[in-house]
């Protein structure tokens, strides 16, 4: 007992022990509550958010291009999807459940140790310093209830409705995988840019000078007589000069 008294007196010179008692107790209670809350109610909200994000992505992407497809295209895609062989994921699911259970058991063990130590330390301090320990515990439980209420309201009314999926990014990725280079189309885009009526002689020359790599890239990819392309450019320059 003398050891505890000595330790308490030593720390009491530098720390407000009643504040430390309340801090240790509320910290251990909040950590315990949040951990249990996550493994029970929180994981259900997380599952709901993931499902909502997936549904949102599917709706946004499908509404954008499925309606533009013909019946033959839709049928071909449908048959292709049905032809996929789904792998048996039962072992992986079992492994995930086992890991989650081990994580939960480990967390509970740590929480029990934390709570026991917190109660032991705070009760010892309260005993020797003559604090009203029951009052301290009651106040901390009330604070914990407010923390739990705020966490519940936030998850239900805000967290569960949060959409983090970036539809444009997903569409861009899909388009990059589906894109098939079309030399004729690419050539026409470049020519249209070069001879567009909005270009005057000065702007056309500026565009050609600022984009030589772009022009060379397109020209090298297409199997056309590049002299024809140059003739068109020269014709546009001559026309612009006469305006």
PDB file of C-alpha atoms in Angstrom:
ATOM      1  CA  UNK A   1       0.000   0.000   0.000  1.00  0.00           C
ATOM      2  CA  UNK A   2       2.872   2.338   0.790  1.00  0.00           C
ATOM      3  CA  UNK A   3       4.096   1.894  -2.794  1.00  0.00           C
ATOM      4  CA  UNK A   4       0.768   3.099  -4.200  1.00  0.00           C
ATOM      5  CA  UNK A   5       0.734   6.057  -1.821  1.00  0.00           C
ATOM      6  CA  UNK A   6       4.262   7.033  -2.855  1.00  0.00           C
ATOM      7  CA  UNK A   7       3.461   6.772  -6.558  1.00  0.00           C
ATOM      8  CA  UNK A   8       0.255   8.779  -6.186  1.00  0.00           C
ATOM      9  CA  UNK A   9       2.011  11.502  -4.199  1.00  0.00           C
ATOM     10  CA  UNK A  10       4.799  11.685  -6.782  1.00  0.00           C
ATOM     11  CA  UNK A  11       2.484  12.104  -9.767  1.00  0.00           C
ATOM     12  CA  UNK A  12       0.196  14.338  -7.740  1.00  0.00           C
ATOM     13  CA  UNK A  13       2.934  16.961  -7.670  1.00  0.00           C
ATOM     14  CA  UNK A  14       2.816  17.355 -11.448  1.00  0.00           C
ATOM     15  CA  UNK A  15      -0.656  16.209 -12.525  1.00  0.00           C
ATOM     16  CA  UNK A  16      -4.170  16.991 -11.390  1.00  0.00           C
ATOM     17  CA  UNK A  17      -5.068  13.470 -10.287  1.00  0.00           C
ATOM     18  CA  UNK A  18      -8.835  13.912 -10.354  1.00  0.00           C
ATOM     19  CA  UNK A  19      -8.642  15.117 -13.949  1.00  0.00           C
ATOM     20  CA  UNK A  20      -6.336  12.184 -14.785  1.00  0.00           C
ATOM     21  CA  UNK A  21      -8.798   9.764 -13.184  1.00  0.00           C
ATOM     22  CA  UNK A  22     -11.687  11.073 -15.249  1.00  0.00           C
ATOM     23  CA  UNK A  23      -9.557  11.124 -18.411  1.00  0.00           C
ATOM     24  CA  UNK A  24      -8.385   7.518 -18.044  1.00  0.00           C
ATOM     25  CA  UNK A  25     -11.889   6.295 -17.349  1.00  0.00           C
ATOM     26  CA  UNK A  26     -13.655   8.133 -20.177  1.00  0.00           C
ATOM     27  CA  UNK A  27     -10.916   7.221 -22.666  1.00  0.00           C
ATOM     28  CA  UNK A  28     -11.179   3.519 -21.871  1.00  0.00           C
ATOM     29  CA  UNK A  29     -14.982   3.621 -21.988  1.00  0.00           C
ATOM     30  CA  UNK A  30     -15.087   5.458 -25.330  1.00  0.00           C
ATOM     31  CA  UNK A  31     -12.509   3.156 -26.935  1.00  0.00           C
ATOM     32  CA  UNK A  32     -14.422   0.104 -25.716  1.00  0.00           C
ATOM     33  CA  UNK A  33     -17.730   1.482 -26.939  1.00  0.00           C
ATOM     34  CA  UNK A  34     -16.433   2.460 -30.387  1.00  0.00           C
ATOM     35  CA  UNK A  35     -14.791  -0.931 -30.878  1.00  0.00           C
ATOM     36  CA  UNK A  36     -17.929  -2.864 -29.962  1.00  0.00           C
ATOM     37  CA  UNK A  37     -20.060  -0.412 -31.935  1.00  0.00           C
ATOM     38  CA  UNK A  38     -17.931  -0.960 -35.048  1.00  0.00           C
ATOM     39  CA  UNK A  39     -18.090  -4.754 -34.878  1.00  0.00           C
ATOM     40  CA  UNK A  40     -21.881  -4.715 -34.416  1.00  0.00           C
ATOM     41  CA  UNK A  41     -23.838  -1.786 -35.822  1.00  0.00           C
ATOM     42  CA  UNK A  42     -20.965  -0.108 -37.676  1.00  0.00           C
ATOM     43  CA  UNK A  43     -20.198  -3.053 -39.948  1.00  0.00           C
ATOM     44  CA  UNK A  44     -23.851  -3.204 -41.031  1.00  0.00           C
ATOM     45  CA  UNK A  45     -23.739   0.472 -42.000  1.00  0.00           C
ATOM     46  CA  UNK A  46     -20.470  -0.100 -43.854  1.00  0.00           C
ATOM     47  CA  UNK A  47     -22.034  -2.982 -45.792  1.00  0.00           C
ATOM     48  CA  UNK A  48     -24.988  -0.758 -46.658  1.00  0.00           C
ATOM     49  CA  UNK A  49     -22.709   2.052 -47.892  1.00  0.00           C
ATOM     50  CA  UNK A  50     -20.710  -0.315 -50.115  1.00  0.00           C
ATOM     51  CA  UNK A  51     -23.915  -1.751 -51.588  1.00  0.00           C
ATOM     52  CA  UNK A  52     -25.309   1.735 -52.240  1.00  0.00           C
ATOM     53  CA  UNK A  53     -22.099   2.810 -53.975  1.00  0.00           C
ATOM     54  CA  UNK A  54     -22.136  -0.267 -56.217  1.00  0.00           C
ATOM     55  CA  UNK A  55     -25.814   0.237 -57.095  1.00  0.00           C
ATOM     56  CA  UNK A  56     -25.146   3.914 -57.817  1.00  0.00           C
ATOM     57  CA  UNK A  57     -22.248   3.074 -60.135  1.00  0.00           C
ATOM     58  CA  UNK A  58     -24.234   0.444 -62.010  1.00  0.00           C
ATOM     59  CA  UNK A  59     -27.246   2.730 -62.438  1.00  0.00           C
ATOM     60  CA  UNK A  60     -25.191   5.702 -63.615  1.00  0.00           C
ATOM     61  CA  UNK A  61     -23.064   3.688 -66.032  1.00  0.00           C
ATOM     62  CA  UNK A  62     -25.838   1.515 -67.449  1.00  0.00           C
ATOM     63  CA  UNK A  63     -28.254   4.404 -67.911  1.00  0.00           C
ATOM     64  CA  UNK A  64     -25.586   6.134 -69.967  1.00  0.00           C
ATOM     65  CA  UNK A  65     -25.010   3.534 -72.675  1.00  0.00           C
ATOM     66  CA  UNK A  66     -27.366   0.548 -72.372  1.00  0.00           C
ATOM     67  CA  UNK A  67     -30.271   2.558 -73.762  1.00  0.00           C
ATOM     68  CA  UNK A  68     -28.224   3.350 -76.870  1.00  0.00           C
ATOM     69  CA  UNK A  69     -27.645  -0.337 -77.668  1.00  0.00           C
ATOM     70  CA  UNK A  70     -29.703  -2.399 -80.023  1.00  0.00           C
ATOM     71  CA  UNK A  71     -31.416  -5.618 -79.003  1.00  0.00           C
ATOM     72  CA  UNK A  72     -28.701  -7.715 -80.659  1.00  0.00           C
ATOM     73  CA  UNK A  73     -25.960  -5.960 -78.711  1.00  0.00           C
ATOM     74  CA  UNK A  74     -27.839  -6.341 -75.441  1.00  0.00           C
ATOM     75  CA  UNK A  75     -28.450 -10.017 -76.147  1.00  0.00           C
ATOM     76  CA  UNK A  76     -24.787 -10.602 -77.004  1.00  0.00           C
ATOM     77  CA  UNK A  77     -23.625  -8.947 -73.780  1.00  0.00           C
ATOM     78  CA  UNK A  78     -26.236 -10.835 -71.753  1.00  0.00           C
ATOM     79  CA  UNK A  79     -25.152 -14.176 -73.201  1.00  0.00           C
ATOM     80  CA  UNK A  80     -21.493 -13.324 -72.646  1.00  0.00           C
ATOM     81  CA  UNK A  81     -22.093 -12.511 -68.997  1.00  0.00           C
ATOM     82  CA  UNK A  82     -24.090 -15.708 -68.483  1.00  0.00           C
ATOM     83  CA  UNK A  83     -21.253 -17.714 -70.035  1.00  0.00           C
ATOM     84  CA  UNK A  84     -18.833 -16.612 -67.323  1.00  0.00           C
ATOM     85  CA  UNK A  85     -17.926 -19.395 -64.927  1.00  0.00           C
ATOM     86  CA  UNK A  86     -18.091 -18.147 -61.369  1.00  0.00           C
ATOM     87  CA  UNK A  87     -15.366 -19.507 -59.140  1.00  0.00           C
ATOM     88  CA  UNK A  88     -16.211 -21.252 -55.902  1.00  0.00           C
ATOM     89  CA  UNK A  89     -15.401 -18.624 -53.279  1.00  0.00           C
ATOM     90  CA  UNK A  90     -16.609 -20.626 -50.270  1.00  0.00           C
ATOM     91  CA  UNK A  91     -13.059 -21.195 -48.996  1.00  0.00           C
ATOM     92  CA  UNK A  92     -12.213 -17.510 -49.334  1.00  0.00           C
ATOM     93  CA  UNK A  93     -15.451 -16.547 -47.561  1.00  0.00           C
ATOM     94  CA  UNK A  94     -14.669 -18.973 -44.766  1.00  0.00           C
ATOM     95  CA  UNK A  95     -11.168 -17.548 -44.474  1.00  0.00           C
ATOM     96  CA  UNK A  96     -12.547 -14.005 -44.240  1.00  0.00           C
ATOM     97  CA  UNK A  97     -15.022 -15.016 -41.537  1.00  0.00           C
ATOM     98  CA  UNK A  98     -12.275 -16.762 -39.585  1.00  0.00           C
ATOM     99  CA  UNK A  99      -9.994 -13.724 -39.784  1.00  0.00           C
ATOM    100  CA  UNK A 100     -12.818 -11.410 -38.727  1.00  0.00           C
ATOM    101  CA  UNK A 101     -13.648 -13.624 -35.760  1.00  0.00           C
ATOM    102  CA  UNK A 102     -10.011 -13.747 -34.697  1.00  0.00           C
ATOM    103  CA  UNK A 103      -9.779  -9.978 -34.995  1.00  0.00           C
ATOM    104  CA  UNK A 104     -12.941  -9.549 -32.929  1.00  0.00           C
ATOM    105  CA  UNK A 105     -11.731 -11.957 -30.224  1.00  0.00           C
ATOM    106  CA  UNK A 106      -8.373 -10.201 -30.086  1.00  0.00           C
ATOM    107  CA  UNK A 107     -10.063  -6.801 -29.818  1.00  0.00           C
ATOM    108  CA  UNK A 108     -12.332  -7.993 -27.008  1.00  0.00           C
ATOM    109  CA  UNK A 109      -9.352  -9.397 -25.106  1.00  0.00           C
ATOM    110  CA  UNK A 110      -7.483  -6.103 -25.399  1.00  0.00           C
ATOM    111  CA  UNK A 111     -10.579  -4.167 -24.315  1.00  0.00           C
ATOM    112  CA  UNK A 112     -11.062  -6.331 -21.239  1.00  0.00           C
ATOM    113  CA  UNK A 113      -7.440  -5.807 -20.219  1.00  0.00           C
ATOM    114  CA  UNK A 114      -7.774  -2.070 -20.875  1.00  0.00           C
ATOM    115  CA  UNK A 115     -10.952  -1.770 -18.824  1.00  0.00           C
ATOM    116  CA  UNK A 116      -9.563  -3.800 -15.929  1.00  0.00           C
ATOM    117  CA  UNK A 117      -6.415  -1.680 -15.803  1.00  0.00           C
ATOM    118  CA  UNK A 118      -8.408   1.549 -16.098  1.00  0.00           C
ATOM    119  CA  UNK A 119     -10.801   0.605 -13.321  1.00  0.00           C
ATOM    120  CA  UNK A 120      -7.946  -0.592 -11.121  1.00  0.00           C
ATOM    121  CA  UNK A 121      -5.842   2.553 -11.584  1.00  0.00           C
ATOM    122  CA  UNK A 122      -8.726   5.002 -11.217  1.00  0.00           C
ATOM    123  CA  UNK A 123     -10.191   3.213  -8.207  1.00  0.00           C
ATOM    124  CA  UNK A 124      -6.800   3.184  -6.454  1.00  0.00           C
ATOM    125  CA  UNK A 125      -6.333   6.905  -7.086  1.00  0.00           C
ATOM    126  CA  UNK A 126      -9.877   7.667  -5.943  1.00  0.00           C
ATOM    127  CA  UNK A 127      -9.445   5.576  -2.796  1.00  0.00           C
ATOM    128  CA  UNK A 128      -6.284   7.316  -1.619  1.00  0.00           C
ATOM    129  CA  UNK A 129      -7.352  10.804  -2.706  1.00  0.00           C
ATOM    130  CA  UNK A 130     -10.855  10.366  -1.248  1.00  0.00           C
ATOM    131  CA  UNK A 131     -12.617  11.052  -4.552  1.00  0.00           C
ATOM    132  CA  UNK A 132     -16.245  10.057  -5.023  1.00  0.00           C
ATOM    133  CA  UNK A 133     -15.573   7.207  -7.469  1.00  0.00           C
ATOM    134  CA  UNK A 134     -19.231   6.390  -8.027  1.00  0.00           C
ATOM    135  CA  UNK A 135     -19.888   9.983  -9.048  1.00  0.00           C
ATOM    136  CA  UNK A 136     -16.947   9.928 -11.468  1.00  0.00           C
ATOM    137  CA  UNK A 137     -18.142   6.674 -13.051  1.00  0.00           C
ATOM    138  CA  UNK A 138     -21.702   8.001 -13.364  1.00  0.00           C
ATOM    139  CA  UNK A 139     -20.566  11.212 -15.064  1.00  0.00           C
ATOM    140  CA  UNK A 140     -18.405   9.268 -17.514  1.00  0.00           C
ATOM    141  CA  UNK A 141     -21.230   6.894 -18.384  1.00  0.00           C
ATOM    142  CA  UNK A 142     -23.495   9.872 -19.117  1.00  0.00           C
ATOM    143  CA  UNK A 143     -20.792  11.354 -21.369  1.00  0.00           C
ATOM    144  CA  UNK A 144     -20.439   7.975 -23.064  1.00  0.00           C
ATOM    145  CA  UNK A 145     -24.173   7.911 -23.787  1.00  0.00           C
ATOM    146  CA  UNK A 146     -23.922  11.295 -25.520  1.00  0.00           C
ATOM    147  CA  UNK A 147     -20.930  10.087 -27.548  1.00  0.00           C
ATOM    148  CA  UNK A 148     -22.847   6.963 -28.549  1.00  0.00           C
ATOM    149  CA  UNK A 149     -25.909   8.982 -29.515  1.00  0.00           C
ATOM    150  CA  UNK A 150     -23.848  11.348 -31.683  1.00  0.00           C
ATOM    151  CA  UNK A 151     -22.084   8.426 -33.354  1.00  0.00           C
ATOM    152  CA  UNK A 152     -25.392   6.694 -34.048  1.00  0.00           C
ATOM    153  CA  UNK A 153     -27.019   9.818 -35.513  1.00  0.00           C
ATOM    154  CA  UNK A 154     -23.993  10.558 -37.683  1.00  0.00           C
ATOM    155  CA  UNK A 155     -23.815   7.043 -39.131  1.00  0.00           C
ATOM    156  CA  UNK A 156     -27.546   6.679 -39.741  1.00  0.00           C
ATOM    157  CA  UNK A 157     -28.283  10.109 -41.203  1.00  0.00           C
ATOM    158  CA  UNK A 158     -24.956  11.037 -42.808  1.00  0.00           C
ATOM    159  CA  UNK A 159     -22.455   8.189 -43.031  1.00  0.00           C
ATOM    160  CA  UNK A 160     -24.941   5.699 -44.476  1.00  0.00           C
ATOM    161  CA  UNK A 161     -25.849   8.119 -47.289  1.00  0.00           C
ATOM    162  CA  UNK A 162     -22.303   9.049 -48.299  1.00  0.00           C
ATOM    163  CA  UNK A 163     -21.453   8.313 -51.949  1.00  0.00           C
ATOM    164  CA  UNK A 164     -17.711   8.119 -52.597  1.00  0.00           C
ATOM    165  CA  UNK A 165     -17.820   6.390 -55.990  1.00  0.00           C
ATOM    166  CA  UNK A 166     -16.421   8.469 -58.872  1.00  0.00           C
ATOM    167  CA  UNK A 167     -18.617   7.620 -61.859  1.00  0.00           C
ATOM    168  CA  UNK A 168     -16.575   9.591 -64.379  1.00  0.00           C
ATOM    169  CA  UNK A 169     -13.373   7.824 -63.332  1.00  0.00           C
ATOM    170  CA  UNK A 170     -15.020   4.404 -63.737  1.00  0.00           C
ATOM    171  CA  UNK A 171     -16.470   5.388 -67.116  1.00  0.00           C
ATOM    172  CA  UNK A 172     -13.060   6.570 -68.250  1.00  0.00           C
ATOM    173  CA  UNK A 173     -11.469   3.282 -67.214  1.00  0.00           C
ATOM    174  CA  UNK A 174     -14.139   1.259 -69.024  1.00  0.00           C
ATOM    175  CA  UNK A 175     -13.795   3.412 -72.127  1.00  0.00           C
ATOM    176  CA  UNK A 176     -10.007   3.009 -72.125  1.00  0.00           C
ATOM    177  CA  UNK A 177     -10.376  -0.779 -72.099  1.00  0.00           C
ATOM    178  CA  UNK A 178     -13.070  -0.793 -74.769  1.00  0.00           C
ATOM    179  CA  UNK A 179     -11.462   1.793 -77.070  1.00  0.00           C
ATOM    180  CA  UNK A 180     -10.332   0.503 -80.479  1.00  0.00           C
ATOM    181  CA  UNK A 181      -8.210   3.020 -82.445  1.00  0.00           C
ATOM    182  CA  UNK A 182      -9.861   4.088 -85.686  1.00  0.00           C
ATOM    183  CA  UNK A 183      -7.253   5.576 -88.079  1.00  0.00           C
ATOM    184  CA  UNK A 184      -9.865   7.093 -90.380  1.00  0.00           C
ATOM    185  CA  UNK A 185     -11.769   8.753 -87.537  1.00  0.00           C
ATOM    186  CA  UNK A 186      -8.563   9.989 -85.907  1.00  0.00           C
ATOM    187  CA  UNK A 187      -7.379  11.393 -89.249  1.00  0.00           C
ATOM    188  CA  UNK A 188     -10.662  13.202 -89.802  1.00  0.00           C
ATOM    189  CA  UNK A 189     -10.534  14.748 -86.332  1.00  0.00           C
ATOM    190  CA  UNK A 190      -7.067  16.127 -86.984  1.00  0.00           C
ATOM    191  CA  UNK A 191      -7.944  17.460 -90.446  1.00  0.00           C
ATOM    192  CA  UNK A 192     -11.127  19.061 -89.101  1.00  0.00           C
ATOM    193  CA  UNK A 193      -9.102  20.789 -86.414  1.00  0.00           C
ATOM    194  CA  UNK A 194      -6.571  22.046 -88.949  1.00  0.00           C
ATOM    195  CA  UNK A 195      -8.984  23.357 -91.580  1.00  0.00           C
ATOM    196  CA  UNK A 196     -11.818  24.486 -89.328  1.00  0.00           C
ATOM    197  CA  UNK A 197     -13.324  27.731 -90.618  1.00  0.00           C
ATOM    198  CA  UNK A 198     -12.765  29.399 -87.270  1.00  0.00           C
ATOM    199  CA  UNK A 199      -8.999  29.236 -87.923  1.00  0.00           C
ATOM    200  CA  UNK A 200      -7.422  32.161 -89.674  1.00  0.00           C
ATOM    201  CA  UNK A 201      -3.961  32.003 -91.175  1.00  0.00           C
ATOM    202  CA  UNK A 202      -2.217  33.128 -87.992  1.00  0.00           C
ATOM    203  CA  UNK A 203      -4.101  30.757 -85.694  1.00  0.00           C
ATOM    204  CA  UNK A 204      -3.596  27.818 -88.059  1.00  0.00           C
ATOM    205  CA  UNK A 205       0.159  28.313 -88.210  1.00  0.00           C
ATOM    206  CA  UNK A 206       0.237  28.746 -84.428  1.00  0.00           C
ATOM    207  CA  UNK A 207      -1.702  25.526 -83.945  1.00  0.00           C
ATOM    208  CA  UNK A 208       0.620  23.568 -86.261  1.00  0.00           C
ATOM    209  CA  UNK A 209       3.709  24.980 -84.542  1.00  0.00           C
ATOM    210  CA  UNK A 210       2.387  24.232 -81.049  1.00  0.00           C
ATOM    211  CA  UNK A 211       1.208  20.693 -81.849  1.00  0.00           C
ATOM    212  CA  UNK A 212       3.850  19.061 -84.065  1.00  0.00           C
ATOM    213  CA  UNK A 213       3.973  15.902 -81.946  1.00  0.00           C
ATOM    214  CA  UNK A 214       0.199  15.544 -82.039  1.00  0.00           C
ATOM    215  CA  UNK A 215       0.149  15.951 -85.810  1.00  0.00           C
ATOM    216  CA  UNK A 216       3.023  13.516 -86.326  1.00  0.00           C
ATOM    217  CA  UNK A 217       1.437  10.974 -84.006  1.00  0.00           C
ATOM    218  CA  UNK A 218      -1.813  10.974 -85.926  1.00  0.00           C
ATOM    219  CA  UNK A 219      -0.121  11.032 -89.318  1.00  0.00           C
ATOM    220  CA  UNK A 220       2.122   8.088 -88.407  1.00  0.00           C
ATOM    221  CA  UNK A 221      -0.851   6.037 -87.214  1.00  0.00           C
ATOM    222  CA  UNK A 222      -2.943   6.395 -90.369  1.00  0.00           C
ATOM    223  CA  UNK A 223      -2.336   4.684 -93.687  1.00  0.00           C
ATOM    224  CA  UNK A 224      -3.072   7.546 -96.031  1.00  0.00           C
ATOM    225  CA  UNK A 225      -1.049   9.622 -98.431  1.00  0.00           C
ATOM    226  CA  UNK A 226       0.314  12.311 -96.143  1.00  0.00           C
ATOM    227  CA  UNK A 227       0.865  14.561 -99.134  1.00  0.00           C
ATOM    228  CA  UNK A 228      -2.915  14.864 -99.375  1.00  0.00           C
ATOM    229  CA  UNK A 229      -3.031  16.052 -95.787  1.00  0.00           C
ATOM    230  CA  UNK A 230      -0.307  18.580 -96.481  1.00  0.00           C
ATOM    231  CA  UNK A 231      -2.148  19.740 -99.611  1.00  0.00           C
ATOM    232  CA  UNK A 232      -5.241  20.388 -97.511  1.00  0.00           C
ATOM    233  CA  UNK A 233      -3.214  22.369 -94.980  1.00  0.00           C
ATOM    234  CA  UNK A 234      -1.490  24.366 -97.700  1.00  0.00           C
ATOM    235  CA  UNK A 235      -4.809  25.030 -99.387  1.00  0.00           C
ATOM    236  CA  UNK A 236      -6.268  26.291 -96.114  1.00  0.00           C
ATOM    237  CA  UNK A 237      -3.272  28.586 -95.551  1.00  0.00           C
ATOM    238  CA  UNK A 238      -3.581  29.966 -99.097  1.00  0.00           C
ATOM    239  CA  UNK A 239      -7.309  30.504 -98.659  1.00  0.00           C
ATOM    240  CA  UNK A 240      -6.797  32.252 -95.327  1.00  0.00           C
ATOM    241  CA  UNK A 241      -4.151  34.509 -96.835  1.00  0.00           C
ATOM    242  CA  UNK A 242      -6.531  35.637 -99.552  1.00  0.00           C
ATOM    243  CA  UNK A 243      -9.286  36.540 -97.094  1.00  0.00           C
TER     244      UNK A 243
END
